Backbone as a chain_set.jsonl record, in Angstrom:
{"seq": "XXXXXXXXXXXXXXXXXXXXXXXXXXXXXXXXXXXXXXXXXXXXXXXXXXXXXXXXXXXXXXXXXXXXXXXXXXXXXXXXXXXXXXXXXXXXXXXXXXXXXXXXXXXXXXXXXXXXXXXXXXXXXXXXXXXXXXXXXXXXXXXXXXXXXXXXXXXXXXXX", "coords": {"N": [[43.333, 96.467, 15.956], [43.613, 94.977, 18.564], [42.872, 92.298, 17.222], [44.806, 91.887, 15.741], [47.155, 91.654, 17.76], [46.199, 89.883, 19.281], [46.084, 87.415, 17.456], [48.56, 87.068, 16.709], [49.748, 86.432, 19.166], [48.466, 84.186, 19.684], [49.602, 82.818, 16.634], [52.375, 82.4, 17.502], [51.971, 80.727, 19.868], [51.199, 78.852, 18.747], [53.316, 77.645, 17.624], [55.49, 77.36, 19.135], [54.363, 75.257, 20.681], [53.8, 73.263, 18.546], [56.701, 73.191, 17.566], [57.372, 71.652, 20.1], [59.146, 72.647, 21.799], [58.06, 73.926, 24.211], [57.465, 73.98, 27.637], [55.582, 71.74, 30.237], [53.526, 71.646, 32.893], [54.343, 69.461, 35.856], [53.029, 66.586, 35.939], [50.939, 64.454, 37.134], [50.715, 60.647, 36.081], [48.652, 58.372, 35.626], [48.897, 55.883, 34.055], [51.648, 54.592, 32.154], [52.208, 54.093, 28.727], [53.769, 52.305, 26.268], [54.136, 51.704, 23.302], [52.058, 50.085, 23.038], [52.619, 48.682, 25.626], [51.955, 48.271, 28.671], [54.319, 50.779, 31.118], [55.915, 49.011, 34.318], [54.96, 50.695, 37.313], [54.604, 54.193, 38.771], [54.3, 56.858, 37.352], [55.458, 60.498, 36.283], [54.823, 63.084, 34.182], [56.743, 66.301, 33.193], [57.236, 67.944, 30.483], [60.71, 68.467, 29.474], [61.348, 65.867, 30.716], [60.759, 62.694, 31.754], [59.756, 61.046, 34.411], [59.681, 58.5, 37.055], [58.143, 58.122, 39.804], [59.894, 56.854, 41.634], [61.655, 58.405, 41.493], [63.544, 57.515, 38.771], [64.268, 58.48, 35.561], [63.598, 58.354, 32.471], [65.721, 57.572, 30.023], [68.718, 58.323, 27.65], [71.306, 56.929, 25.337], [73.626, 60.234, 24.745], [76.299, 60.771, 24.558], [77.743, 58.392, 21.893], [77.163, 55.152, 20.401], [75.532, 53.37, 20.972], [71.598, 52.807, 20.367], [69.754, 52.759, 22.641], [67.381, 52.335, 25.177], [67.404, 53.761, 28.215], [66.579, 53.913, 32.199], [67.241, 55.855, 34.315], [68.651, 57.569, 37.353], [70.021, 60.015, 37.411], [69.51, 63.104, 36.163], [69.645, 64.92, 33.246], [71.068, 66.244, 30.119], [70.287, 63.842, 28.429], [68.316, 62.479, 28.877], [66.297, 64.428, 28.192], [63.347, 64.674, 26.234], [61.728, 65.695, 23.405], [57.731, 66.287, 23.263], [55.496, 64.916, 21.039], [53.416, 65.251, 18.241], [51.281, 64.873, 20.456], [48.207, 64.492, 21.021], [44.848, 64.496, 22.935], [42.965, 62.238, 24.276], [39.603, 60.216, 25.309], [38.112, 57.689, 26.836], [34.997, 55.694, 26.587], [33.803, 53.312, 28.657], [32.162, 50.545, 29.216], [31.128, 47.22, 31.195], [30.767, 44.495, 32.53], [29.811, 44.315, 36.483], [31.627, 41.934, 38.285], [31.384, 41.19, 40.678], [29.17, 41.812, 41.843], [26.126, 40.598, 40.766], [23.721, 41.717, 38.3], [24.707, 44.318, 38.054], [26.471, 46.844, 36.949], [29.748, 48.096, 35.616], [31.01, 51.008, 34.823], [33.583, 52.694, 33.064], [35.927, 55.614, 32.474], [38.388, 57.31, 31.205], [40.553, 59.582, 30.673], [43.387, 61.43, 29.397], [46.341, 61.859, 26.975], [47.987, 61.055, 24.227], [50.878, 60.619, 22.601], [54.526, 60.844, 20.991], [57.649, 60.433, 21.377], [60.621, 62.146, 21.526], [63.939, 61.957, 20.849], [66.274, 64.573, 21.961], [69.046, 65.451, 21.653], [72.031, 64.936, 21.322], [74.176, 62.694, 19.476], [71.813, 60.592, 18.898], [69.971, 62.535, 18.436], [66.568, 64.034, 17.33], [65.848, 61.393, 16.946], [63.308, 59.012, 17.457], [61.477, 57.416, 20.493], [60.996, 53.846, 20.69], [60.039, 49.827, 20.338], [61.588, 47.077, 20.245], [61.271, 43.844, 18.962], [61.808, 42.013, 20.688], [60.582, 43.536, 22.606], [62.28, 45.383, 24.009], [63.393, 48.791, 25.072], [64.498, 51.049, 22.57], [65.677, 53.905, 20.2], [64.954, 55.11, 17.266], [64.9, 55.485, 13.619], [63.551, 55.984, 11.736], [60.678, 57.407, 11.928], [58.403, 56.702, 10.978], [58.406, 54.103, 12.549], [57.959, 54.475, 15.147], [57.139, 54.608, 18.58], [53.621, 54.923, 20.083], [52.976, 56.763, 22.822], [51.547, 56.545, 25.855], [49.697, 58.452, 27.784], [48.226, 58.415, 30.17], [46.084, 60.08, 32.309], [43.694, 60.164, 34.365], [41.721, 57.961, 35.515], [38.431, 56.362, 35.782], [36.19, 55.159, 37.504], [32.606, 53.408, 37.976], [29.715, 51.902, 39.185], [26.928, 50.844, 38.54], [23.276, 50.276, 38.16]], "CA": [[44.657, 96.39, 16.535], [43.735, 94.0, 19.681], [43.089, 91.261, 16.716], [46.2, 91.319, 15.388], [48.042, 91.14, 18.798], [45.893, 88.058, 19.633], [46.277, 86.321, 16.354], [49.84, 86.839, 16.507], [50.141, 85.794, 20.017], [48.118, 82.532, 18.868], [50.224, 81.776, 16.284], [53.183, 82.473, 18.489], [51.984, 79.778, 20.702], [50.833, 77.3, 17.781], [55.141, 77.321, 16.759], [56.127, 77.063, 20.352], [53.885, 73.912, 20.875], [54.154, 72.219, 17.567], [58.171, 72.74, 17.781], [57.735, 70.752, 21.178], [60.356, 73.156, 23.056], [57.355, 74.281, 25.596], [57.508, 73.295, 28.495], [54.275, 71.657, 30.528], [54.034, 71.906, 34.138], [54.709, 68.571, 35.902], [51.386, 65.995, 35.279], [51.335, 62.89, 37.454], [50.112, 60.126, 35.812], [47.821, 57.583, 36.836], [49.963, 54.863, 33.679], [51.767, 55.094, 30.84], [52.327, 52.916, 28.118], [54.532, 52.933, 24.911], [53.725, 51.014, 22.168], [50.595, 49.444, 23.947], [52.375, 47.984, 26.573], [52.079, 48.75, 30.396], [55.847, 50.557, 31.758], [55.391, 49.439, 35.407], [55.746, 51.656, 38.41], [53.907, 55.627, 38.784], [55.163, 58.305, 36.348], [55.193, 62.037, 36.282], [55.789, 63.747, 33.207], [57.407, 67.203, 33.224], [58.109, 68.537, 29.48], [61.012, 67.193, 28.432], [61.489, 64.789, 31.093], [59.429, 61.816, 31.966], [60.056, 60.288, 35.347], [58.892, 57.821, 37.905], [58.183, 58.607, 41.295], [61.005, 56.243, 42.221], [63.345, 58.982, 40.834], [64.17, 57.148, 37.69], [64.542, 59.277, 34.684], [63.258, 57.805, 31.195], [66.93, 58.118, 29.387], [68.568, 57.856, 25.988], [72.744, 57.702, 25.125], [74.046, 60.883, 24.241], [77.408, 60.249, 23.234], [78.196, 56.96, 22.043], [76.624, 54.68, 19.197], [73.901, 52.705, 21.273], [70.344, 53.457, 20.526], [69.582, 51.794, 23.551], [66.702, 53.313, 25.788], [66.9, 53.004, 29.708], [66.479, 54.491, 33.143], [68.368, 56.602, 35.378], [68.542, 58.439, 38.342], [70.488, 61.22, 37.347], [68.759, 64.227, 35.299], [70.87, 65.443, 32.28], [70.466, 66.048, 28.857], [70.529, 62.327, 28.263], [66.393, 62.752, 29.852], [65.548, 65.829, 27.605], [62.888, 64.452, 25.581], [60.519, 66.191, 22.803], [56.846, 65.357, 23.367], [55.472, 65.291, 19.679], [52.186, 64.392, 17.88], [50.438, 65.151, 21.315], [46.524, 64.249, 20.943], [44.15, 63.986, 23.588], [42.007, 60.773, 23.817], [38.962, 60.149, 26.245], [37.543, 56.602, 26.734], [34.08, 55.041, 28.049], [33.882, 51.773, 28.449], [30.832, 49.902, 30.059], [31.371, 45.862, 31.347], [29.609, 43.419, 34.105], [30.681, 43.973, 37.77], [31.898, 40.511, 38.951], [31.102, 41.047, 42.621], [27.273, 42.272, 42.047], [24.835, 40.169, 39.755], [22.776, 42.751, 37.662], [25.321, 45.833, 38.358], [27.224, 47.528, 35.824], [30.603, 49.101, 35.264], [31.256, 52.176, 33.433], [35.271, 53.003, 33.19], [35.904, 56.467, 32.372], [39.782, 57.329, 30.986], [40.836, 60.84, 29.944], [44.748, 61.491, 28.791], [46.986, 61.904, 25.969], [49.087, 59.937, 23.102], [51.791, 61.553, 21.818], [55.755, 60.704, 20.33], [59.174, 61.264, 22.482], [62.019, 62.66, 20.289], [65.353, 62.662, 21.858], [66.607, 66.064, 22.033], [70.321, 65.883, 22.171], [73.683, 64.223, 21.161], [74.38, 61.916, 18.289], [70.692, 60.213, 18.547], [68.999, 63.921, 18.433], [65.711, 63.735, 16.54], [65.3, 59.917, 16.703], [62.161, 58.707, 18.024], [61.559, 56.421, 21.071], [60.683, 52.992, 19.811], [60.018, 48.876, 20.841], [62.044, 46.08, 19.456], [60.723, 42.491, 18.786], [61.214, 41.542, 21.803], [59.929, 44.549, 23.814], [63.231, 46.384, 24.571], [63.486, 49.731, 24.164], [65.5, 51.605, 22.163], [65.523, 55.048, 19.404], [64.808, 54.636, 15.647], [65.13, 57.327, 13.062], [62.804, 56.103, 11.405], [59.483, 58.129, 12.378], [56.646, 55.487, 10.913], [58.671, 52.776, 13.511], [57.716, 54.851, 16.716], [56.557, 54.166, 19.636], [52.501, 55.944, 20.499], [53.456, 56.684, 23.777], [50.415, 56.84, 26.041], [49.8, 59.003, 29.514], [46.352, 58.162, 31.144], [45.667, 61.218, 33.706], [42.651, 60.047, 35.256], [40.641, 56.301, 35.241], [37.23, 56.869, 36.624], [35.345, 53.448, 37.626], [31.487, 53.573, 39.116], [29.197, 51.064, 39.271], [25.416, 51.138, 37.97], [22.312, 48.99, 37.594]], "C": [[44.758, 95.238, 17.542], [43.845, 93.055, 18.628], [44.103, 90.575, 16.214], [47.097, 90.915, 16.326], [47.494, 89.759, 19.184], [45.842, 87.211, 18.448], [48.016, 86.181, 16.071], [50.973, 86.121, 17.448], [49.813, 84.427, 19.807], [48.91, 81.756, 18.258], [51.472, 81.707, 16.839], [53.394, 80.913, 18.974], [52.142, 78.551, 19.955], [52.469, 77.132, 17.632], [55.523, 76.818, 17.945], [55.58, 75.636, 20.582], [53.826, 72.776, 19.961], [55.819, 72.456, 17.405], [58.202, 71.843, 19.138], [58.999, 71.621, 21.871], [59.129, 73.929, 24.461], [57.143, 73.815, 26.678], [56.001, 72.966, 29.541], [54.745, 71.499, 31.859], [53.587, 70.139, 34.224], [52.973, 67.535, 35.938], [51.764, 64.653, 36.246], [50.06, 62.292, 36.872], [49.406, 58.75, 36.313], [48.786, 55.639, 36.148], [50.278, 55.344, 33.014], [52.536, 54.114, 30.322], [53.017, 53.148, 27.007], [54.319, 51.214, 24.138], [52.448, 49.812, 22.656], [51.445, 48.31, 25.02], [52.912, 48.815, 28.037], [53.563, 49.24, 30.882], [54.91, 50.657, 33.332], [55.785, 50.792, 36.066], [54.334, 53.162, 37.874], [54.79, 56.147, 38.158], [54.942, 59.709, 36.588], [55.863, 62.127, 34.976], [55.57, 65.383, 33.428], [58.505, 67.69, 31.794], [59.546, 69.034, 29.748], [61.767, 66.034, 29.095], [60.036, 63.76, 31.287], [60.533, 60.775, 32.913], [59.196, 59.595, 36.458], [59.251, 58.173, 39.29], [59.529, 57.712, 42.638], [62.528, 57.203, 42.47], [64.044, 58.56, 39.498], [63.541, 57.879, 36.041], [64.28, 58.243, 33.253], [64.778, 58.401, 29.816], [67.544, 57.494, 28.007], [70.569, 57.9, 26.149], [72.922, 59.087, 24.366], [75.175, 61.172, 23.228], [77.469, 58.914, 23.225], [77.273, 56.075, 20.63], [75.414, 53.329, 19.22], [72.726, 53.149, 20.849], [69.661, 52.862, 21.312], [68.377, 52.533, 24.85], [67.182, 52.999, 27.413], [66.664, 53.969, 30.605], [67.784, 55.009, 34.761], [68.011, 57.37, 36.769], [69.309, 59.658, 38.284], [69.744, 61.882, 35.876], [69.935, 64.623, 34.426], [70.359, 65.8, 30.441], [70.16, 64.702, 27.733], [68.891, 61.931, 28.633], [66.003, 63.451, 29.205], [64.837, 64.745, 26.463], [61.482, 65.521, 24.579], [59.387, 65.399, 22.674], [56.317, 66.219, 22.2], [53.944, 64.956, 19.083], [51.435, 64.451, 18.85], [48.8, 65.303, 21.053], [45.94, 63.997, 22.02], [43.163, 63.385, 23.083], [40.86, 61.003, 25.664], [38.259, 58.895, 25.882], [36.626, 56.55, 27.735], [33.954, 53.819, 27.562], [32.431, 51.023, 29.67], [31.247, 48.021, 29.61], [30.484, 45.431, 32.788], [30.386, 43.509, 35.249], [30.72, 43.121, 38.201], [31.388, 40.064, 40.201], [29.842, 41.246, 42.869], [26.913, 41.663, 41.187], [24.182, 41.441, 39.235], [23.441, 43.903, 37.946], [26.621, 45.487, 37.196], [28.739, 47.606, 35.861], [31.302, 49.834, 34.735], [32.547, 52.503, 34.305], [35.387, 53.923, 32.218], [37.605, 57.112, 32.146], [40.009, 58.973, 29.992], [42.963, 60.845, 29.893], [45.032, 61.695, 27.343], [47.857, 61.367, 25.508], [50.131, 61.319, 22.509], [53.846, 60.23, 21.791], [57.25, 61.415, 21.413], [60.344, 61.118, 21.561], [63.314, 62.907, 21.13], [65.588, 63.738, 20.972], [68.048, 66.036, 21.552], [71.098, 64.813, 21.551], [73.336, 63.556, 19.728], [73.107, 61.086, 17.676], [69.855, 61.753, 18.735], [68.039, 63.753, 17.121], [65.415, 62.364, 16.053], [63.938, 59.964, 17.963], [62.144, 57.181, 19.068], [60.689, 55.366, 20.386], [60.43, 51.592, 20.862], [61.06, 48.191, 19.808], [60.782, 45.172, 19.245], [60.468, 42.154, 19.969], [60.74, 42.281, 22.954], [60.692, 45.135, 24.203], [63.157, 48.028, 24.128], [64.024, 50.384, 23.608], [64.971, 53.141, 21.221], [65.548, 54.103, 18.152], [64.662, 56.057, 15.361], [64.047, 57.464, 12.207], [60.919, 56.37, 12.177], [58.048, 56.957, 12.255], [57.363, 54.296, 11.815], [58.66, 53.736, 15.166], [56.888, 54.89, 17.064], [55.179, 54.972, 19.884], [52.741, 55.529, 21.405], [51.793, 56.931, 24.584], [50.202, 57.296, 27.59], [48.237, 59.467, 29.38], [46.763, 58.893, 32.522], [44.89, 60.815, 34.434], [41.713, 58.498, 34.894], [39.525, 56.835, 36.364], [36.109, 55.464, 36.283], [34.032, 53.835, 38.62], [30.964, 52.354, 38.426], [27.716, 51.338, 39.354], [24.696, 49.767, 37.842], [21.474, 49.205, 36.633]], "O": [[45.763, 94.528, 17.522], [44.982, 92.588, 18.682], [44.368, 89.374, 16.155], [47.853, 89.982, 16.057], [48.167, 88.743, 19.362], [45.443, 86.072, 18.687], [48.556, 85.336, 15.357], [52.074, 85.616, 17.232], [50.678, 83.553, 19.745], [49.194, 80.604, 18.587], [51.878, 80.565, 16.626], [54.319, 80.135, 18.743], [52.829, 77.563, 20.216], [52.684, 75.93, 17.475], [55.967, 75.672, 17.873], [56.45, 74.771, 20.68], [53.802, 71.6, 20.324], [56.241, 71.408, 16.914], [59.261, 71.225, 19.24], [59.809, 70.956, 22.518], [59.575, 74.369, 25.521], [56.323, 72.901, 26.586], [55.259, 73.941, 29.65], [55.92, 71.281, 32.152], [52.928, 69.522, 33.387], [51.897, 68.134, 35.959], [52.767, 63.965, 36.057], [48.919, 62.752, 36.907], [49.713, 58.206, 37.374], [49.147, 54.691, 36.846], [49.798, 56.44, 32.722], [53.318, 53.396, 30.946], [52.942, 54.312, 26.614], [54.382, 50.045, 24.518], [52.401, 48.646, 22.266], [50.959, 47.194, 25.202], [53.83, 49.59, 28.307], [54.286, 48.274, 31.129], [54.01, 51.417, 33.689], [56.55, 51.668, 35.663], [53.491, 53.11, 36.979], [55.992, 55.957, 38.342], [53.952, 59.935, 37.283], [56.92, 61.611, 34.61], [54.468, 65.807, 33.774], [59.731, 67.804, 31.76], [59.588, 70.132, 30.304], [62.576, 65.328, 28.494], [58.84, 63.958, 31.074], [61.509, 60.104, 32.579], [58.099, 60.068, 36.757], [60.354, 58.437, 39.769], [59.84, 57.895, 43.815], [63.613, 57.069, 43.037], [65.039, 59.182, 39.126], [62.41, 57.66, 35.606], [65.024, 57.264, 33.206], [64.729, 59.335, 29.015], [67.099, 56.521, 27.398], [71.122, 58.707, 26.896], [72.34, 59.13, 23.282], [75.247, 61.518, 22.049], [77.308, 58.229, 24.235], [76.716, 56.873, 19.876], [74.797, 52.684, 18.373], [72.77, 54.371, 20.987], [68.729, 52.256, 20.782], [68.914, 53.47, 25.44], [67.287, 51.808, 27.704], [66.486, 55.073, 30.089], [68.588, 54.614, 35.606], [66.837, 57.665, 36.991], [69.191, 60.392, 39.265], [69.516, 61.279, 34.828], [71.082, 64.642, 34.87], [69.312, 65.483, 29.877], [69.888, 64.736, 26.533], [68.577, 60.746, 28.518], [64.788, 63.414, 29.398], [65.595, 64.014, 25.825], [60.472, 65.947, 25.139], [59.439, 64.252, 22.23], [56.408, 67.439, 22.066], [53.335, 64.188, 19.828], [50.361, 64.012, 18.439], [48.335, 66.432, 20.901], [46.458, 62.975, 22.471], [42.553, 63.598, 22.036], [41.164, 61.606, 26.693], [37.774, 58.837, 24.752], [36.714, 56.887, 28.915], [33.983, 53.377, 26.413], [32.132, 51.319, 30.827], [31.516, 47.547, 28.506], [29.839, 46.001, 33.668], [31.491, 42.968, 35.279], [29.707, 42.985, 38.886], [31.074, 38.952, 40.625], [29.332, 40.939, 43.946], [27.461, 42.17, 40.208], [24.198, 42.332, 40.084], [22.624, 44.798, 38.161], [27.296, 44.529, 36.819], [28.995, 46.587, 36.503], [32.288, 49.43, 34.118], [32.692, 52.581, 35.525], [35.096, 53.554, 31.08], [38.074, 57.425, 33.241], [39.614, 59.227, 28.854], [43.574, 60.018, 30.57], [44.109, 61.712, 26.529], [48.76, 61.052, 26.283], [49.989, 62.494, 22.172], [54.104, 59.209, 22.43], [57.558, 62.503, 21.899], [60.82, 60.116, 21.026], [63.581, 63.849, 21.877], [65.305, 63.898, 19.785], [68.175, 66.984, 20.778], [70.532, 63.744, 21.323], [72.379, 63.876, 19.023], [73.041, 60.822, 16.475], [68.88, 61.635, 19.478], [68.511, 63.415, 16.035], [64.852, 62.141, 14.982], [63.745, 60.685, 18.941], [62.606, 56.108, 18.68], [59.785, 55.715, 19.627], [60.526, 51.825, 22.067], [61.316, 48.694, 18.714], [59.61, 45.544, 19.314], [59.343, 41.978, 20.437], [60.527, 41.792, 24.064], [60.214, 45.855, 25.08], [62.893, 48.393, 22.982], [64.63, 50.865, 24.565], [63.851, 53.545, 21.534], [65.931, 52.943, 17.994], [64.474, 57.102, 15.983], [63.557, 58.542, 11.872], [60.238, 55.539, 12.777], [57.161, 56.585, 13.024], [56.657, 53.29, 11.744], [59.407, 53.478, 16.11], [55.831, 55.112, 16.472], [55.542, 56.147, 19.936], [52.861, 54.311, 21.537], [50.908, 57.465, 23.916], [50.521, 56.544, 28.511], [47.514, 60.31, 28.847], [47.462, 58.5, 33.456], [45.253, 61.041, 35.589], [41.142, 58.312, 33.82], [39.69, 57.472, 37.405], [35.536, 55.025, 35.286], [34.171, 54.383, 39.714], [31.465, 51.828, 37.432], [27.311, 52.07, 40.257], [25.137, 48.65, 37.573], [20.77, 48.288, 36.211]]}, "num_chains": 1, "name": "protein.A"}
């Protein structure tokens, strides 16, 4: 009897987290990057927003016929984003410390890649994306989106 309640709560959870409506408690990140390149500034993400410690809101049009990405300061459903494809990644990396002759340094990177789906209005279920020239905008098409990338923790020491 307990097995079935915990295999049912399981898959419970598995629907709730692969539909992307669960919500994650708020994560500050250390960067985060969409389509491999650097957005400046500090982020927090907070399932199904994603904002910078400035206050500016990672936003999409709702109504209207832009697919135009940008940033806001007001919260709305215009900010509700689904985080999708969610994988955690962990990197080590070992290079020469510049400042010491014969000393090391090992760089240590834990976080997760994942997909942002607007939620809402007339672009609902498009995927955040890059242009050509680096702007950002939504696409509907799924194989043209963005791997979005939120690095939690960089961990740098130095060895001989």
């Amino acid at each position: 009897m307990s097995n079935r309640i915990l295999l049912g709560a399981s898959a419970a959870l598995a629907v709730l987290l692969l539909s992307g409506s669960i919500k994650i408690s708020e994560v500050n990140l250390e960067s985060m990057e969409v389509g491999g390149v650097t957005v400046p500034g500090k982020w927090k993400a907070s399932s199904p927003t994603v904002q910078s410690t400035e206050g500016k809101y990672l936003a999409y049009e709702v109504a209207g016929d832009s697919p135009r990405v940008y940033f806001t300061k007001e919260k709305g459903p215009h900010t509700a984003w689904a985080f999708v494809d969610r994988k955690p990644f962990t990197n080590h990396s070992l290079g020469h410390y510049d400042r010491a002759p014969g000393w090391g340094l090992s760089v240590d990177e834990e976080g997760f890649t994942l997909r942002l789906r607007a939620t809402e209005g007339s672009f609902r279920g498009w995927f955040l994306s890059r242009t050509n020239k680096g702007d950002l905008v939504l696409t509907k098409e799924a194989g043209r989106a963005a791997e979005v990338k939120f690095l939690l923790k960089r961990t740098k020491s130095k060895f001989k």
